[in-house]
């Protein structure tokens, strides 16, 4: 089963065997465009090219013929907006990435009109530039011609999943799944349809939108021109990357939760077949829909910048040559020596929600060097996770006994131990940390009959490491209190 994980900074292709083990894997990054402060864009055509390249590499390295593939599952960075021409399949300008803050003022105006509770009730989401809705509105406002073409149905909108399926299917299928639709802020998560009132509010023509399908379903087959010599392969699974990771972590029961450490970090807790509204500024979202079964929901704490902060140390500051160096640097000091980093590089997400917050490094002395900064960056990942878990526990009244962790940084023992310490709960890392891709493969494999049911999938989940908390309470709370002070200082900075 082939999984394509089209993330924010790169695309991974992984072929899994019947026991959910990785047979072969390839990864490549693509270009990040920052045309102005707070703007982040991608070239959708480049994402497609990189996707085809990593698929080719994974197949070649694993000596796998495309004919051997039973199906393809797609998982993706969510919310990112792509517009394309239906006839040619060509993107219309660059994609606006979920991290992009250009609609912050427009969001303020919507909030000032008192629309937040109304939008949250229908979509489960708060008002923030993060979601697709205001970005799509911005694109159509910029160019009246685009809105006209949108009305006449000659152009299409999609998140990255829709875009890839459209092109991989030879321009045949314009679809998305429940989990991705629920991140656009245009989808009514109770009525399971694009919300006509929200479309009216933002002047978004319905003709632009993809058909919303279950997350496990045969949507289309691959275009033989893209996979020469192969029979058409069923594209059978789609889920937003965080929902796919929840599925890959076998968090199938209400109350189970995971955290994925990627570009950002996203804590999701399964809530069963009910959409539980949040009173703590978390998001209510669709986890998935399997075939004709009722859709399942999750609560989410979305943290925008975690791994991206490490990437910024590497690419922005040139302070390290590779992300793994942070581990040794952080280990080389006994504690953070009072240095804190608030990675509000694209504003702050849950539970703070401040698009005007900006990054902050505080507590510097003449003795501060790379080690303290690297440690502050790693610690910020763990503090932000505590921020959202505390909100989640206040919402549900249930204290989590353990958190399942995955993503690249789950292999960093310094971070994982600190995470357990600062949460004062166990952190468990499974054998396969590529649970995002695994979840997409599972969804596709359930649709094609490669796997029978979820019980079979849950049996594949095995513990790699368990971290138990060990920091005395006064120390833990002292560290965390200072973090909260630093967060306060970062707020509102870009409002001017
Ligand atoms: O909501 C954004 C999220 O889907 C991005 O995930 O893994 O690319 O950081 P990632």
Coordinates of C-alpha atoms and ligand atoms in Angstrom, one line a residue:
X1 CA 0.0 0.0 0.0
X2 CA 1.5 3.3 -1.0
X3 CA 1.0 6.4 1.2
X4 CA 1.8 9.9 0.0
X5 CA 2.3 12.3 2.9
X6 CA 2.4 15.8 1.3
X7 CA 3.5 17.9 4.3
X8 CA 4.3 21.5 4.7
X9 CA 8.0 21.3 4.1
X10 CA 8.3 18.1 2.1
X11 CA 6.6 15.1 0.6
X12 CA 7.2 11.5 1.8
X13 CA 6.2 8.4 -0.1
X14 CA 6.1 5.2 1.9
X15 CA 5.2 1.7 0.8
X16 CA 3.8 -0.4 3.7
X17 CA 3.4 -4.2 3.8
X18 CA 0.4 -6.1 5.1
X19 CA 1.7 -5.9 8.7
X20 CA 2.0 -2.1 8.5
X21 CA 5.8 -2.2 8.3
X22 CA 7.7 0.2 6.1
X23 CA 9.1 -1.5 2.9
X24 CA 10.5 1.5 1.3
X25 CA 10.5 5.3 1.8
X26 CA 11.6 8.4 0.0
X27 CA 11.4 12.1 1.0
X28 CA 12.1 15.4 -0.6
X29 CA 11.6 19.0 0.4
X30 CA 10.2 21.7 -1.8
X31 CA 10.5 25.4 -1.9
X32 CA 9.0 27.7 0.7
X33 CA 8.2 31.1 -0.6
X34 CA 8.0 34.1 1.8
X35 CA 7.1 37.0 -0.5
X36 CA 6.3 39.4 2.4
X37 CA 6.4 39.4 6.2
X38 CA 3.8 36.9 7.4
X39 CA 3.1 35.4 4.0
X40 CA 3.9 31.8 3.1
X41 CA 3.3 30.3 -0.4
X42 CA 3.9 27.0 -2.2
X43 CA 4.1 26.1 -5.8
X44 CA 1.4 23.4 -6.3
X45 CA 3.0 22.2 -9.5
X46 CA 6.3 21.7 -7.7
X47 CA 4.5 19.7 -5.0
X48 CA 3.1 17.5 -7.7
X49 CA 6.5 17.0 -9.3
X50 CA 8.2 16.3 -5.9
X51 CA 5.4 13.8 -5.2
X52 CA 5.9 11.9 -8.5
X53 CA 9.7 11.9 -7.8
X54 CA 9.5 10.5 -4.3
X55 CA 7.0 7.8 -5.5
X56 CA 9.5 6.8 -8.2
X57 CA 12.3 6.7 -5.7
X58 CA 10.4 4.7 -3.1
X59 CA 9.4 2.1 -5.7
X60 CA 12.9 1.9 -7.2
X61 CA 14.7 1.6 -3.8
X62 CA 12.3 -1.0 -2.6
X63 CA 12.3 -2.9 -6.0
X64 CA 8.6 -2.6 -6.1
X65 CA 6.7 -2.5 -9.4
X66 CA 3.8 0.0 -9.5
X67 CA 1.7 -3.0 -10.6
X68 CA 2.3 -4.5 -7.1
X69 CA 0.6 -1.6 -5.4
X70 CA -2.8 -2.4 -4.0
X71 CA -3.8 1.2 -3.6
X72 CA -2.7 4.7 -2.7
X73 CA -3.6 6.7 0.3
X74 CA -3.0 10.5 0.4
X75 CA -2.5 12.6 3.5
X76 CA -1.6 16.3 3.5
X77 CA -0.9 19.6 5.1
X78 CA -4.4 20.9 5.7
X79 CA -6.1 24.2 5.0
X80 CA -3.6 25.3 2.3
X81 CA -5.5 26.8 -0.6
X82 CA -4.9 25.8 -4.3
X83 CA -6.8 27.2 -7.2
X84 CA -6.5 25.7 -10.6
X85 CA -7.9 25.7 -14.1
X86 CA -10.2 22.6 -14.6
X87 CA -9.5 22.1 -18.3
X88 CA -5.7 22.4 -18.2
X89 CA -5.1 21.3 -14.6
X90 CA -2.7 24.3 -14.2
X91 CA -2.5 26.1 -10.9
X92 CA -3.6 29.8 -10.9
X93 CA -0.9 31.4 -8.9
X94 CA 0.8 30.1 -5.9
X95 CA -0.9 28.2 -3.1
X96 CA -1.5 30.1 0.1
X97 CA -0.2 28.0 3.0
X98 CA -2.0 27.4 6.3
X99 CA 0.8 29.4 8.1
X100 CA 0.1 32.5 6.0
X101 CA -1.2 35.5 8.1
X102 CA -2.3 37.8 5.3
X103 CA -5.9 37.7 6.2
X104 CA -5.3 38.6 9.9
X105 CA -7.1 42.1 9.6
X106 CA -10.0 40.6 7.7
X107 CA -10.3 38.0 10.5
X108 CA -10.3 40.8 13.1
X109 CA -13.1 42.5 11.2
X110 CA -15.2 39.3 11.1
X111 CA -14.6 38.9 14.9
X112 CA -15.6 42.5 15.5
X113 CA -18.9 41.7 13.7
X114 CA -19.6 39.1 16.4
X115 CA -19.4 36.2 14.0
X116 CA -17.0 33.9 15.9
X117 CA -19.6 32.0 18.0
X118 CA -21.8 31.5 14.9
X119 CA -18.8 30.2 12.8
X120 CA -17.6 28.0 15.6
X121 CA -21.0 26.4 16.1
X122 CA -21.2 25.5 12.4
X123 CA -17.6 24.6 11.6
X124 CA -16.0 23.8 15.0
X125 CA -13.3 26.4 14.2
X126 CA -12.4 29.8 15.6
X127 CA -11.8 32.9 13.4
X128 CA -8.1 32.8 12.4
X129 CA -6.2 33.2 9.1
X130 CA -5.1 29.6 9.6
X131 CA -8.2 28.2 7.9
X132 CA -8.9 28.1 4.2
X133 CA -12.0 30.3 4.1
X134 CA -10.5 33.8 4.5
X135 CA -7.6 32.8 2.2
X136 CA -9.9 31.8 -0.6
X137 CA -11.9 34.9 0.0
X138 CA -8.7 37.0 -0.3
X139 CA -7.8 35.3 -3.6
X140 CA -11.2 36.0 -5.2
X141 CA -11.2 39.6 -3.9
X142 CA -7.8 40.2 -5.4
X143 CA -8.9 39.3 -8.9
X144 CA -12.6 39.9 -10.0
X145 CA -11.9 37.8 -13.1
X146 CA -11.2 34.8 -10.8
X147 CA -14.5 35.2 -9.1
X148 CA -16.3 35.3 -12.5
X149 CA -14.5 32.1 -13.5
X150 CA -15.3 30.6 -10.2
X151 CA -19.0 31.3 -10.7
X152 CA -18.9 29.8 -14.2
X153 CA -17.3 26.6 -12.9
X154 CA -14.2 26.7 -15.0
X155 CA -11.8 26.9 -12.1
X156 CA -11.5 24.7 -9.0
X157 CA -10.5 25.1 -5.4
X158 CA -8.9 22.4 -3.3
X159 CA -6.6 21.7 -0.4
X160 CA -3.5 19.7 -1.3
X161 CA -5.3 16.3 -1.2
X162 CA -7.8 17.5 -3.8
X163 CA -5.1 19.0 -6.0
X164 CA -3.0 15.7 -5.9
X165 CA -6.0 13.5 -6.6
X166 CA -7.2 15.8 -9.5
X167 CA -3.8 15.5 -11.2
X168 CA -3.0 11.9 -10.3
X169 CA -6.4 10.9 -11.7
X170 CA -5.7 12.6 -15.0
X171 CA -7.9 15.6 -14.2
X172 CA -10.9 13.3 -13.5
X173 CA -11.8 13.5 -9.8
X174 CA -12.4 16.8 -8.0
X175 CA -12.9 15.5 -4.5
X176 CA -11.8 15.9 -0.9
X177 CA -12.6 14.0 2.3
X178 CA -14.6 14.9 5.4
X179 CA -11.4 15.6 7.5
X180 CA -9.9 18.0 5.0
X181 CA -13.3 19.7 4.3
X182 CA -13.7 20.3 8.1
X183 CA -10.6 22.5 8.1
X184 CA -11.7 24.9 5.4
X185 CA -14.2 26.7 7.7
X186 CA -16.7 26.4 4.9
X187 CA -18.0 23.0 5.9
X188 CA -20.9 22.4 8.3
X189 CA -19.7 19.6 10.5
X190 CA -23.2 18.7 11.7
X191 CA -25.0 18.8 8.4
X192 CA -22.0 17.4 6.5
X193 CA -22.3 19.9 3.6
X194 CA -20.7 23.1 2.4
X195 CA -22.5 25.7 4.5
X196 CA -24.5 28.0 2.1
X197 CA -24.6 30.8 4.6
X198 CA -20.9 30.9 5.1
X199 CA -20.4 30.7 1.3
X200 CA -22.7 33.7 1.1
X201 CA -20.9 35.6 3.8
X202 CA -17.6 35.3 2.1
X203 CA -19.0 35.4 -1.5
X204 CA -17.5 32.1 -2.5
X205 CA -19.3 30.4 -5.4
X206 CA -20.2 26.7 -4.6
X207 CA -19.2 25.7 -8.2
X208 CA -15.6 26.1 -7.1
X209 CA -15.7 23.4 -4.4
X210 CA -14.8 19.7 -4.4
X211 CA -17.2 16.9 -3.7
X212 CA -16.8 15.7 -0.1
X213 CA -16.3 12.0 0.2
X214 CA -15.5 9.5 3.0
X215 CA -11.9 9.2 4.1
X216 CA -11.8 5.6 3.0
X217 CA -13.3 5.1 -0.4
X218 CA -12.2 4.4 -4.0
X219 CA -12.3 7.9 -5.5
X220 CA -10.5 7.4 -8.8
X221 CA -7.7 5.4 -10.4
X222 CA -4.3 6.8 -11.4
X223 CA -3.7 8.2 -14.9
X224 CA -1.7 5.5 -16.8
X225 CA 0.4 8.3 -18.3
X226 CA 1.8 9.1 -14.9
X227 CA 2.7 5.5 -14.1
X228 CA 3.8 4.1 -17.4
X229 CA 3.3 0.4 -17.9
X230 CA 1.2 0.0 -14.8
X231 CA -2.5 -0.8 -14.5
X232 CA -4.5 2.0 -13.0
X233 CA -4.1 2.0 -9.2
X234 CA -7.0 2.8 -7.0
X235 CA -6.7 6.1 -5.0
X236 CA -8.6 4.9 -2.0
X237 CA -7.8 7.0 1.1
X238 CA -7.6 10.7 1.9
X239 CA -7.2 12.4 5.3
X240 CA -5.7 15.5 6.6
X241 CA -2.3 14.7 8.1
X242 CA -3.3 15.1 11.7
X243 CA -6.4 13.0 11.4
X244 CA -4.4 10.4 9.5
X245 CA -1.8 10.3 12.3
X246 CA -4.7 9.8 14.8
X247 CA -5.8 6.8 12.7
X248 CA -2.3 5.5 12.3
X249 CA -1.8 5.7 16.1
X250 CA -4.9 3.4 16.4
X251 CA -6.6 6.1 18.5
X252 CA -10.0 4.7 17.4
X253 CA -11.8 5.0 20.8
X254 CA -13.2 8.2 22.5
X255 CA -10.6 9.7 24.9
X256 CA -7.5 8.4 23.1
X257 CA -5.1 11.2 22.1
X258 CA -1.9 11.7 20.1
X259 CA 0.6 14.5 19.4
X260 CA 2.4 14.6 16.0
X261 CA 5.7 16.6 15.9
X262 CA 6.1 18.0 12.4
X263 CA 6.3 21.5 11.1
X264 CA 3.8 22.3 13.8
X265 CA 2.4 20.0 16.5
X266 CA -1.1 18.9 16.6
X267 CA -2.7 17.2 19.6
X268 CA -5.9 15.4 18.7
X269 CA -8.3 13.5 20.9
X270 CA -10.9 11.2 19.5
X271 CA -14.4 12.1 20.7
X272 CA -16.5 9.3 19.0
X273 CA -19.5 10.1 16.7
X274 CA -20.3 13.4 18.5
X275 CA -18.8 16.8 17.7
X276 CA -17.9 18.1 21.1
X277 CA -17.9 21.9 21.2
X278 CA -14.9 23.5 23.0
X279 CA -15.1 26.1 25.7
X280 CA -11.3 26.4 25.9
X281 CA -10.6 27.7 22.4
X282 CA -9.7 24.3 20.9
X283 CA -11.0 23.1 17.6
X284 CA -13.7 20.6 16.9
X285 CA -13.0 18.7 13.8
X286 CA -13.9 15.7 11.7
X287 CA -11.5 12.8 12.4
X288 CA -12.6 10.7 9.4
X289 CA -15.5 8.9 7.8
X290 CA -14.9 5.2 6.9
X291 CA -17.0 4.2 4.0
X292 CA -20.7 4.5 4.8
X293 CA -20.2 4.5 8.6
X294 CA -21.1 7.6 10.6
X295 CA -18.3 10.2 10.7
X296 CA -16.2 10.4 13.8
X297 CA -14.9 13.6 15.4
X298 CA -11.9 14.8 17.4
X299 CA -10.9 17.8 19.4
X300 CA -7.7 19.5 18.4
X301 CA -5.1 21.7 19.8
X302 CA -3.2 23.2 16.8
X303 CA 0.3 24.5 17.5
X304 CA 1.7 26.3 14.5
X305 CA 5.5 26.2 14.9
X306 CA 7.5 23.4 16.5
X307 CA 9.7 21.5 14.0
X308 CA 9.6 24.7 11.9
X309 CA 11.5 26.5 14.7
X310 CA 14.3 23.9 14.5
X311 CA 14.2 24.3 10.7
X312 CA 14.5 28.1 11.3
X313 CA 17.6 27.5 13.4
X314 CA 19.1 25.6 10.5
X315 CA 18.0 27.6 7.5
X316 CA 17.1 31.0 8.9
X317 CA 20.0 31.4 11.3
X318 CA 22.5 28.8 10.0
X319 CA 23.1 27.9 13.7
X320 CA 23.0 24.2 13.1
X321 CA 23.7 22.0 10.0
X322 CA 21.0 19.5 10.7
X323 CA 18.0 19.2 13.0
X324 CA 19.5 16.3 14.9
X325 CA 22.2 18.5 16.3
X326 CA 19.7 20.1 18.6
X327 CA 19.7 16.9 20.7
X328 CA 23.4 17.1 21.6
X329 CA 23.3 20.9 22.1
X330 CA 20.4 20.6 24.4
X331 CA 22.0 17.8 26.4
X332 CA 25.2 19.8 26.8
X333 CA 23.5 22.1 29.3
X334 CA 21.9 21.0 32.6
X335 CA 18.8 23.3 32.2
X336 CA 17.6 26.2 30.1
X337 CA 19.5 28.8 32.2
X338 CA 16.5 31.1 32.1
X339 CA 16.4 31.2 28.3
X340 CA 12.9 30.9 26.7
X341 CA 11.9 30.9 23.1
X342 CA 8.3 31.6 22.0
X343 CA 8.1 30.3 18.4
X344 CA 5.2 32.6 17.4
X345 CA 6.8 32.9 14.0
X346 CA 3.4 32.7 12.3
X347 CA 1.4 34.0 15.3
X348 CA 0.1 31.7 18.0
X349 CA -2.4 28.9 17.6
X350 CA -4.3 27.0 20.3
X351 CA -5.2 27.9 22.9
X352 CA -3.9 31.5 22.6
X353 CA -5.0 32.3 19.0
X354 CA -3.1 35.5 18.4
X355 CA -2.2 36.1 14.7
X356 CA -0.4 39.2 15.8
X357 CA 2.0 37.5 18.2
X358 CA 5.6 37.2 17.0
X359 CA 8.6 35.1 17.9
X360 CA 10.5 36.0 21.1
X361 CA 13.8 34.9 22.6
X362 CA 14.3 36.1 26.2
X363 CA 16.5 35.6 29.1
X364 CA 19.8 36.1 27.2
X365 CA 23.0 36.8 29.0
X366 CA 26.7 37.0 28.0
X367 CA 26.8 33.3 28.7
X368 CA 24.1 32.4 26.3
X369 CA 25.2 30.4 23.3
X370 CA 23.9 27.9 20.8
X371 CA 23.3 25.3 23.4
X372 CA 20.9 27.4 25.5
X373 CA 19.1 28.6 22.4
X374 CA 18.7 25.1 21.0
X375 CA 17.4 23.9 24.4
X376 CA 14.9 26.8 24.6
X377 CA 13.7 25.8 21.1
X378 CA 13.2 22.2 22.1
X379 CA 11.6 23.1 25.4
X380 CA 9.1 25.5 23.6
X381 CA 7.8 22.5 21.7
X382 CA 7.0 20.7 25.0
X383 CA 5.5 23.8 26.7
X384 CA 3.2 24.5 23.8
X385 CA 2.0 20.9 24.1
X386 CA 1.2 21.4 27.7
X387 CA -0.8 24.6 26.9
X388 CA -3.1 22.6 24.6
X389 CA -3.4 19.5 26.8
X390 CA -4.3 21.6 29.8
X391 CA -7.1 23.3 27.8
X392 CA -8.2 19.8 26.5
X393 CA -8.4 18.5 30.1
X394 CA -10.3 21.5 31.3
X395 CA -12.8 21.0 28.4
X396 CA -13.3 17.3 29.0
X397 CA -12.7 17.1 32.7
X398 CA -10.6 14.0 32.0
X399 CA -6.9 13.8 32.8
X400 CA -4.9 12.0 30.1
X401 CA -2.9 9.1 31.5
X402 CA -0.7 8.9 28.5
X403 CA 0.0 10.7 25.2
X404 CA 0.9 8.8 22.1
X405 CA 3.6 10.8 20.2
X406 CA 4.8 10.5 16.6
X407 CA 6.5 12.4 13.9
X408 CA 10.3 13.0 13.4
X409 CA 10.9 14.7 16.7
X410 CA 9.4 11.7 18.6
X411 CA 12.7 10.1 18.0
X412 CA 14.5 12.8 20.0
X413 CA 14.8 11.4 23.6
X414 CA 15.7 14.7 25.1
X415 CA 12.5 16.3 23.9
X416 CA 10.3 13.2 24.7
X417 CA 11.7 13.0 28.3
X418 CA 11.2 16.7 28.8
X419 CA 7.7 16.4 27.3
X420 CA 6.8 13.7 29.9
X421 CA 8.4 15.8 32.7
X422 CA 6.6 19.0 31.9
X423 CA 3.2 17.2 31.4
X424 CA 3.6 15.0 34.3
X425 CA 2.2 12.1 32.3
X426 CA 3.7 9.2 30.3
X427 CA 4.7 9.8 26.7
X428 CA 4.6 6.7 24.5
X429 CA 6.3 6.5 21.1
X430 CA 5.2 3.6 18.8
X431 CA 7.5 1.5 16.6
X432 CA 6.4 3.3 13.5
X433 CA 6.7 7.0 14.0
X434 CA 5.5 7.7 10.5
X435 CA 1.9 7.3 11.7
X436 CA 0.6 10.0 9.4
X437 CA 1.6 8.0 6.3
X438 CA 0.5 4.8 8.0
X439 CA -2.9 6.2 8.7
X440 CA -3.4 7.1 5.1
X441 CA -2.3 3.7 4.0
X442 CA -4.7 2.1 6.4
X443 CA -7.6 4.2 5.2
X444 CA -6.8 3.2 1.6
X445 CA -6.3 -0.4 2.5
X446 CA -9.6 -0.6 4.3
X447 CA -11.4 0.6 1.1
X448 CA -9.6 -1.8 -1.2
X449 CA -10.0 -4.8 1.1
X450 CA -6.2 -5.1 1.7
X451 CA -7.0 -4.9 5.5
X452 CA -10.2 -6.2 7.0
X453 CA -11.1 -3.9 9.9
X454 CA -9.7 -1.6 12.6
X455 CA -9.2 -4.3 15.1
X456 CA -6.7 -5.9 12.7
X457 CA -4.9 -2.5 12.3
X458 CA -4.8 -1.8 16.1
X459 CA -2.9 -5.1 16.5
X460 CA 0.0 -3.6 14.5
X461 CA 0.5 -0.8 17.0
X462 CA 3.5 -1.6 19.3
X463 CA 5.5 0.5 21.8
X464 CA 9.0 1.6 20.9
X465 CA 9.7 3.8 24.0
X466 CA 7.8 4.9 27.0
X467 CA 9.0 8.0 28.9
X468 CA 7.8 8.4 32.5
X469 CA 7.7 11.8 34.2
X470 CA 10.5 12.5 36.7
X471 CA 10.6 16.3 37.4
X472 CA 9.6 17.4 40.9
X473 CA 6.5 19.5 41.0
X474 CA 8.0 22.8 42.2
X475 CA 10.6 22.7 39.4
X476 CA 8.1 21.7 36.8
X477 CA 5.7 24.5 37.7
X478 CA 8.4 27.1 38.0
X479 CA 9.6 26.4 34.5
X480 CA 6.1 26.4 33.1
X481 CA 5.1 29.7 34.9
X482 CA 8.1 31.5 33.2
X483 CA 7.0 30.1 29.9
X484 CA 3.6 31.5 30.3
X485 CA 5.1 34.9 31.1
X486 CA 7.2 34.8 27.9
X487 CA 4.1 33.9 25.9
X488 CA 2.3 37.0 27.3
X489 CA 5.2 39.1 26.2
X490 CA 5.1 37.9 22.6
X491 CA 1.4 38.8 22.1
X492 CA 0.1 41.5 19.9
X493 CA 3.6 42.4 18.6
X494 CA 2.7 42.7 14.9
X495 CA -0.6 44.6 15.4
X496 CA 1.1 47.9 14.6
Ligands
LIG1 O1 -2.9 22.1 9.8 C1 -1.6 22.1 9.3 C2 -1.0 20.7 9.4 O2 -1.8 19.9 8.7 C3 0.4 20.8 8.9 O3 1.0 19.6 9.3 O4 2.9 18.0 9.4 O5 2.9 19.7 7.7 O6 3.3 20.3 10.1 P1 2.7 19.4 9.1

